[in-house]
Amino acid sequence: MANHAPTPPAWADRLLTWVCPSALREELLGDLHEQFADQVAQVGERKARQFYSLEVLRFVRPYFLSRRVASFTNSSTSTKSTGTPRYSSNEYPQPSFLHPAMLSNYIKIAFRNLWKSKGYAAINVVGLSVAFVISTFLFLTTYFQLSFDSFHTDGDRVYKANLFFNDPEKASYSGTLPLPFTPALKAEYPEIEAAARLMNGSNVVEYKGKFFDKNVMFTDPDFLKIFSFPLLKGNRATALNDRSNIVISQSMAKAIFGKEDPMGKRVLLGRDSNAKEFTVSGVLADFPTNSTIQYDAFIQITNAGNYQSDKDKWDAMSHAAYVKLSPNVSRATVENRLKSFATKYFSGDIEKLKKKGAKPDERGDLFAIRLQKLSDIHFNTETGGKSGEPITLIYALAGIGFFILLIACINFINLSIARSFIRAKEVGVRKSLGALKTQLFVQIWGEAALICFVGFLVGMVLTYLLLPAFNTTFQGKLTLDYMLQPDKLVLILSLFGLVTLVAGGYPALQMSKFNAVDVLKGKITMKRPGFLRNSLIVTQFTLSTLLICCTIIAVQQVRHMRGQPLGFQKEEVISIPVGNQEDGQLVLKRMRNRLASDPTIIAITGSGVNLGLGKDRSTSRSVMGFTYKEKEISTDWLQVDYDYLKTLNIKLLSGREFSPAYPSDTLDRVVITESMAKMIGEKDPVGKYFQTDTAGVKYQIIGLVPDFHLYSSKSEKKPITMYLAHSQPISYVFVRVAPQSLAGSMDKLKAVWKEVAPKSEFIGSFMDENTNAWYKGEEQLSKIFSLASSIAILLSCLGLFAVALMVIEQRTKEIGVRKVLGASIPNIVFILSQDFVKLVVLAIVIATPLAWFFMQKWLDGYSYRIEISAWIFVLVGMAAILIALATVSFHSIKAALMNPVKSLRSE
Amino acid sequence: MNRAYLGEFEELVLLTVAVLEGQAYGVTVAGELKQRTSRIISLSGVHIALYRLEEKGFLLSELGGATNERGGRRKRFFTVTAAGKQTLREMRDVRNQLWDSIPTTSLI
């Protein structure tokens, strides 16, 4: 034969088959090749090939392309213009696979298949629906958290200003700024479009003799320019321009004025003698739940108590500040330009840092003003402000949701592939009758989509039913109408689409590849379990084991933290928030008088800081920093009252407690904790003096107590300095009750509270409950983890169960033969189970280091942390193996017990 | 006036098919045109013209024999229909009349 017959370029031929209608392929290729042969004879092969390529490229034109596309979708008639029949090609004209007759067949077949294998369909539907429910919840929660503060029109230009200190111990941010900061900023930097201060001014609001406890904030008129909260009534530009204007929220308007029009009404703010009158000049729509700014009312900051005295002081930090940059400047440029601003006004802080031996950070800043993106505020606990969920946790939730979906998908894939050989004949027949791969793919994939859809529907119904339970358990703020917003619907539907694609696509692809001839000859039976299936099972169990290990470690850590001795006795103490309507000092006096003769009350005291989180959900902290003998001191500055130590059962190490017998105790005497003593470097601190600022009061230390946790044991015990001042309001009253009379004590105190604090609602709670509330975040986390991991293992087992069933069904003959040849039942069970157990062991081996690594990272955030012990992994591993074994052995025992005569009878 | 419009190239192709009488398929038509017009003729263009003419009813086609240099693929032979012949004739008449009306002096 010709050792080298000249051939045209193959790619060109492939291109031609792509672009030309299939009916014309033969004659066109023929013509081209004939021409090519002529060309070779005339100008030689190389030229001919070039020419050929050009010729083919010229075929890429609308005339052919449009007909090519039409040949996909149109059935036997394809010329629209005249209706003359298309060239009778040698191919049978393909009816479109969306042909009604075909569709009805597909649907029929799909339902028959489902009906024939109800068990598998049920397993798939259950698995998928559960996975849908969980992942929907988790993804929506993630979405909700990530959407925080994202609704402001110019949100990308809004920043919170923070001070950055590159402290040698730990670089830190502070979100509280001095009053002259924003005016100076606005005056000196034209690129700052707007800037507003925001200071807490929790206040009593009075209207027509009725009192309301509302969260009123001090701010600047620019506040309404920075944030695009809708103003329902009033004028955005002028609403806060007057010193006596107040802008209130919709719900506050409802609460105070009912149906009246609030505009122009006058309310009194503040207590008794220093109450001020304000005129309502605007009503803001209620803040969306995903806003970090959630207050009831806003007035000008010029009304703040410290405004006159501090408005030019650069060292009195008191409020947060938000700025809005012009559209054309970037954050980096502004931060750079602010360097000179920092050196100009904060020289004192810079000096202090230098004294400490601070070095500039990688950006060359010792001290700087940094701008924090609005979208970061919710997640960033480091820079102060309201603490949100840490962003890693949010991603962890989404990750868990994804894991569970993946596990359900894996089940689906495994089951479909395991069952595909049953349907191989159908595929073979369809192929021999001229079904194309694409059609088969769409058909099988459509069936998968059908099951997914049923699972999805069930899942959505369950989601709807479980939503309230989810919200109460995990403090979610998801509501049904939240789920029905278009963007959420798109999210949910795309989730569904993804699952269908992943779970249905792969098996469909595999099945449409079957070789028709082999199938019909009966050559295709289930091959030995594929590598794919095994790796999928390993993946499932890896994820499950990972989640279980993490759960156990998280639960242990939470327990460990709660078990930390707090340094005071939290049991049998009732803590009552005073609220804003009453003067805490007076209430405390009345309480003492009223209960002095009551034998069941052991001690009563007051404090500025609640221990734990009470029903008012608020927490406060004041820290004092000063220099003592060349040392930088930073201590919690805790206001207490007489009997504080007695009420909390804190024992005195040396010195004495505050006592009414010493009048100067209320002026300049303090009691400190051990770590404070260590910080100031005094072995025997009692009797020593210190000053918090050079011109201020000289404090004398009168007592020393052991360290105790003022805040949660996530962080270590900090130095605390306790002082007693009658001039400052008491926010909380603590009452220690005798243990035997604990039962009725709450009601008794409630009754007494009515007498001593008539204007304030009684919301007392037990201190041990309050301190438990410190760990609510971790509690929830471990709850979510527990739920997720149990569902993960459940779904994995469900899948394993089904796969085991299939595999064993295929091996019945083998088992029969083995039995006839004398294998014992345990022997057979062992043989059948070992394949699966191997996989689970492998999964454990993979999961253990991962779990260890992740949890080490997580635990690093805690000062009091457990060490991860190896027995957890051993235990979890054993448990996983046992569970898998139990799952598999159910079938294998059944198979081993079967009568071999039955299984060998056929053939 | 429901007669289909013919483009210049289509007219040439139709004429060529008539010339080749029974031996007209893609390659021969393209070759003939190349010879007679010395234009660059692409097969794709010829084919499109042929199919269009067929759709307009001026040509008929049928699949015919295969030859070796075509890799054993069959050819589609085209023949001119009565309507095609009629159209060609009309067009020639129009052209002839136009030629006849040119004043003799300016004959090129």
PDB file of C-alpha atoms in Angstrom, chain A residues 746-844:
ATOM      1  CA  MET A 746     -36.499  35.527  94.078  1.00  0.00           C
ATOM      2  CA  ASP A 747     -40.186  36.262  94.711  1.00  0.00           C
ATOM      3  CA  LYS A 748     -39.394  37.883  97.999  1.00  0.00           C
ATOM      4  CA  LEU A 749     -36.831  40.190  96.440  1.00  0.00           C
ATOM      5  CA  LYS A 750     -39.257  40.998  93.642  1.00  0.00           C
ATOM      6  CA  ALA A 751     -41.778  42.171  96.216  1.00  0.00           C
ATOM      7  CA  VAL A 752     -39.162  44.209  98.063  1.00  0.00           C
ATOM      8  CA  TRP A 753     -37.917  45.696  94.779  1.00  0.00           C
ATOM      9  CA  LYS A 754     -41.384  47.094  94.095  1.00  0.00           C
ATOM     10  CA  GLU A 755     -41.098  49.095  97.307  1.00  0.00           C
ATOM     11  CA  VAL A 756     -37.516  50.277  97.025  1.00  0.00           C
ATOM     12  CA  ALA A 757     -37.363  50.879  93.265  1.00  0.00           C
ATOM     13  CA  PRO A 758     -40.906  51.499  92.029  1.00  0.00           C
ATOM     14  CA  LYS A 759     -39.840  52.948  88.698  1.00  0.00           C
ATOM     15  CA  SER A 760     -37.596  50.074  87.741  1.00  0.00           C
ATOM     16  CA  GLU A 761     -38.750  46.693  86.551  1.00  0.00           C
ATOM     17  CA  PHE A 762     -37.395  43.746  88.512  1.00  0.00           C
ATOM     18  CA  ILE A 763     -35.192  41.622  86.225  1.00  0.00           C
ATOM     19  CA  GLY A 764     -33.053  39.878  88.809  1.00  0.00           C
ATOM     20  CA  SER A 765     -31.403  36.566  88.049  1.00  0.00           C
ATOM     21  CA  PHE A 766     -29.113  34.106  89.778  1.00  0.00           C
ATOM     22  CA  MET A 767     -25.451  34.842  89.378  1.00  0.00           C
ATOM     23  CA  ASP A 768     -24.524  31.280  88.427  1.00  0.00           C
ATOM     24  CA  GLU A 769     -26.921  31.520  85.497  1.00  0.00           C
ATOM     25  CA  ASN A 770     -25.367  34.829  84.562  1.00  0.00           C
ATOM     26  CA  THR A 771     -21.852  33.499  84.559  1.00  0.00           C
ATOM     27  CA  ASN A 772     -22.983  30.557  82.474  1.00  0.00           C
ATOM     28  CA  ALA A 773     -24.240  33.045  79.901  1.00  0.00           C
ATOM     29  CA  TRP A 774     -20.609  34.032  79.346  1.00  0.00           C
ATOM     30  CA  TYR A 775     -20.132  30.800  77.473  1.00  0.00           C
ATOM     31  CA  LYS A 776     -23.250  30.992  75.377  1.00  0.00           C
ATOM     32  CA  GLY A 777     -21.305  31.408  72.169  1.00  0.00           C
ATOM     33  CA  GLU A 778     -19.246  28.313  72.846  1.00  0.00           C
ATOM     34  CA  GLU A 779     -22.326  26.440  74.010  1.00  0.00           C
ATOM     35  CA  GLN A 780     -24.031  27.195  70.734  1.00  0.00           C
ATOM     36  CA  LEU A 781     -20.983  26.283  68.789  1.00  0.00           C
ATOM     37  CA  SER A 782     -20.749  22.917  70.459  1.00  0.00           C
ATOM     38  CA  LYS A 783     -24.477  22.417  69.949  1.00  0.00           C
ATOM     39  CA  ILE A 784     -24.169  23.106  66.247  1.00  0.00           C
ATOM     40  CA  PHE A 785     -21.162  20.862  66.023  1.00  0.00           C
ATOM     41  CA  SER A 786     -22.949  18.071  67.851  1.00  0.00           C
ATOM     42  CA  LEU A 787     -25.957  18.316  65.601  1.00  0.00           C
ATOM     43  CA  ALA A 788     -23.844  18.459  62.477  1.00  0.00           C
ATOM     44  CA  SER A 789     -21.592  15.600  63.438  1.00  0.00           C
ATOM     45  CA  SER A 790     -24.445  13.323  64.421  1.00  0.00           C
ATOM     46  CA  ILE A 791     -26.158  14.042  61.132  1.00  0.00           C
ATOM     47  CA  ALA A 792     -22.939  13.514  59.247  1.00  0.00           C
ATOM     48  CA  ILE A 793     -22.309  10.119  60.794  1.00  0.00           C
ATOM     49  CA  LEU A 794     -25.939   9.171  60.345  1.00  0.00           C
ATOM     50  CA  LEU A 795     -25.886  10.016  56.662  1.00  0.00           C
ATOM     51  CA  SER A 796     -22.576   8.264  56.169  1.00  0.00           C
ATOM     52  CA  CYS A 797     -23.952   5.134  57.774  1.00  0.00           C
ATOM     53  CA  LEU A 798     -27.075   5.352  55.664  1.00  0.00           C
ATOM     54  CA  GLY A 799     -24.908   5.371  52.576  1.00  0.00           C
ATOM     55  CA  LEU A 800     -22.699   2.582  53.845  1.00  0.00           C
ATOM     56  CA  PHE A 801     -25.749   0.548  54.694  1.00  0.00           C
ATOM     57  CA  ALA A 802     -27.082   0.811  51.174  1.00  0.00           C
ATOM     58  CA  VAL A 803     -23.756   0.168  49.501  1.00  0.00           C
ATOM     59  CA  ALA A 804     -23.110  -2.842  51.704  1.00  0.00           C
ATOM     60  CA  LEU A 805     -26.486  -4.219  50.770  1.00  0.00           C
ATOM     61  CA  MET A 806     -25.683  -3.964  47.085  1.00  0.00           C
ATOM     62  CA  VAL A 807     -22.245  -5.428  47.344  1.00  0.00           C
ATOM     63  CA  ILE A 808     -23.438  -8.360  49.379  1.00  0.00           C
ATOM     64  CA  GLU A 809     -26.294  -8.975  46.982  1.00  0.00           C
ATOM     65  CA  GLN A 810     -23.755  -9.302  44.224  1.00  0.00           C
ATOM     66  CA  ARG A 811     -21.685 -11.704  46.227  1.00  0.00           C
ATOM     67  CA  THR A 812     -24.423 -14.113  47.237  1.00  0.00           C
ATOM     68  CA  LYS A 813     -23.069 -16.749  44.872  1.00  0.00           C
ATOM     69  CA  GLU A 814     -19.623 -16.405  46.285  1.00  0.00           C
ATOM     70  CA  ILE A 815     -20.996 -16.775  49.775  1.00  0.00           C
ATOM     71  CA  GLY A 816     -22.954 -19.819  48.719  1.00  0.00           C
ATOM     72  CA  VAL A 817     -19.859 -21.459  47.321  1.00  0.00           C
ATOM     73  CA  ARG A 818     -17.848 -20.620  50.398  1.00  0.00           C
ATOM     74  CA  LYS A 819     -20.498 -22.102  52.651  1.00  0.00           C
ATOM     75  CA  VAL A 820     -20.709 -25.270  50.636  1.00  0.00           C
ATOM     76  CA  LEU A 821     -16.967 -25.582  50.887  1.00  0.00           C
ATOM     77  CA  GLY A 822     -17.234 -25.295  54.652  1.00  0.00           C
ATOM     78  CA  ALA A 823     -16.715 -21.686  55.646  1.00  0.00           C
ATOM     79  CA  SER A 824     -18.087 -20.843  59.064  1.00  0.00           C
ATOM     80  CA  ILE A 825     -20.545 -18.018  59.543  1.00  0.00           C
ATOM     81  CA  PRO A 826     -18.189 -15.753  61.533  1.00  0.00           C
ATOM     82  CA  ASN A 827     -15.654 -16.356  58.835  1.00  0.00           C
ATOM     83  CA  ILE A 828     -18.001 -15.122  56.147  1.00  0.00           C
ATOM     84  CA  VAL A 829     -19.107 -12.122  58.165  1.00  0.00           C
ATOM     85  CA  PHE A 830     -15.478 -11.244  58.650  1.00  0.00           C
ATOM     86  CA  ILE A 831     -14.720 -11.536  54.952  1.00  0.00           C
ATOM     87  CA  LEU A 832     -17.648  -9.341  54.016  1.00  0.00           C
ATOM     88  CA  SER A 833     -17.021  -6.698  56.637  1.00  0.00           C
ATOM     89  CA  GLN A 834     -13.307  -6.326  56.314  1.00  0.00           C
ATOM     90  CA  ASP A 835     -13.440  -4.382  53.055  1.00  0.00           C
ATOM     91  CA  PHE A 836     -15.547  -1.715  54.666  1.00  0.00           C
ATOM     92  CA  VAL A 837     -13.711  -1.620  57.948  1.00  0.00           C
ATOM     93  CA  LYS A 838     -10.480  -1.022  56.066  1.00  0.00           C
ATOM     94  CA  LEU A 839     -11.994   2.069  54.509  1.00  0.00           C
ATOM     95  CA  VAL A 840     -13.191   3.411  57.834  1.00  0.00           C
ATOM     96  CA  VAL A 841      -9.780   2.844  59.409  1.00  0.00           C
ATOM     97  CA  LEU A 842      -8.184   4.765  56.572  1.00  0.00           C
ATOM     98  CA  ALA A 843     -10.676   7.567  57.121  1.00  0.00           C
ATOM     99  CA  ILE A 844      -9.777   7.733  60.798  1.00  0.00           C
TER     100      ILE A 844
END
